[in-house]
C-alpha cells in the first residue's frame, strides 16, 4: 500500500493509504490508525455511509482517543470503487459513494462494485499483512455502513468478534434506499436480497450463539428514522430469534457525525472488551 500522508494523533499514527485492488479492479483508499507501542493490536473496521469517503469518519468521528486508550487499530475504507471507467449514477444514493457493501451481479456495476469481497477478503488480508495486528477484529459503521457492518458480521461470523452500528439501514429490502440499490446491484429477483438485510438475517438466527450482544445507537431526531432506517425491525427480529440486541434511542440526536462523535467512545469500548476479553 502507498502512504499518501501521515499524522500523529493521540500518541499514535494515522495514515492515509492507496492500493490497487484486485477485487474491484480500481485504486482503493483508506485510513489506518495505529496506537503507540509495538503491538500486536486488534482491529476495528469502520464502514461509512452514503456519499462518504475514507475521510469523513477519519476527520469527524473523534474515535482515536478511545482507540489509543484501548489499544485498537482502526481501519476506515472508502465506500465504493471510484475513478474513470467506473459506473456511476447522478443520484447520491447509487454508484460511486454508494457501494452498499454488496457484490454486484448486474451490469454496469458488476465489474467493479464488489465491496463485500473487498472488505472481507482483500482489505482484511492487506491490513493483517501490513500492520501489527492480532488477526482478530470487530466491525462497526453508520447508516449504509451500519447496514454493511451488520450484514458482513452476520454473513461472515468467523471474521469478527463483535459488531455495532450507528443509525443503520436496518432492513434494506423494506426501505427506498435499499430497494433502489439492491435492484440496481443484484437485480429484481428479491430472493437474492435476504442475505443483505440485517433484520431478516437476525430473525433467521444468523447471530444466535455468535454475538453476545449487538449495540445499535439511533438518534430520535434523525430525519431518516421512519422511512429509511427502521430500527424497530431490528428489535423485532432480535426478539423473535432470542438474540440480544441493545438499541439505544438517543434523544435529540440527528444523522450527522455530531451524533457519532458523541457516542463513538462507547462503541470502541464495547468492541475492546470483546476483542481483549
Coordinates of N, CA and C in Angstrom, one line a residue, residues 14 68 153 166 196 214:
X14 N -1.7 8.0 12.3 CA -2.8 7.9 11.3 C -2.2 8.0 9.9
X68 N -6.8 4.8 21.1 CA -5.5 4.8 21.7 C -5.5 4.2 23.1
X153 N -20.9 -8.9 9.3 CA -20.7 -9.6 10.5 C -21.6 -10.9 10.6
X166 N -24.2 2.6 14.1 CA -24.9 3.9 14.3 C -26.0 4.1 13.2
X196 N -28.6 -9.7 2.5 CA -28.1 -8.4 2.7 C -29.0 -7.5 3.5
X214 N -25.5 -7.1 20.3 CA -25.3 -6.2 19.1 C -25.7 -4.8 19.6

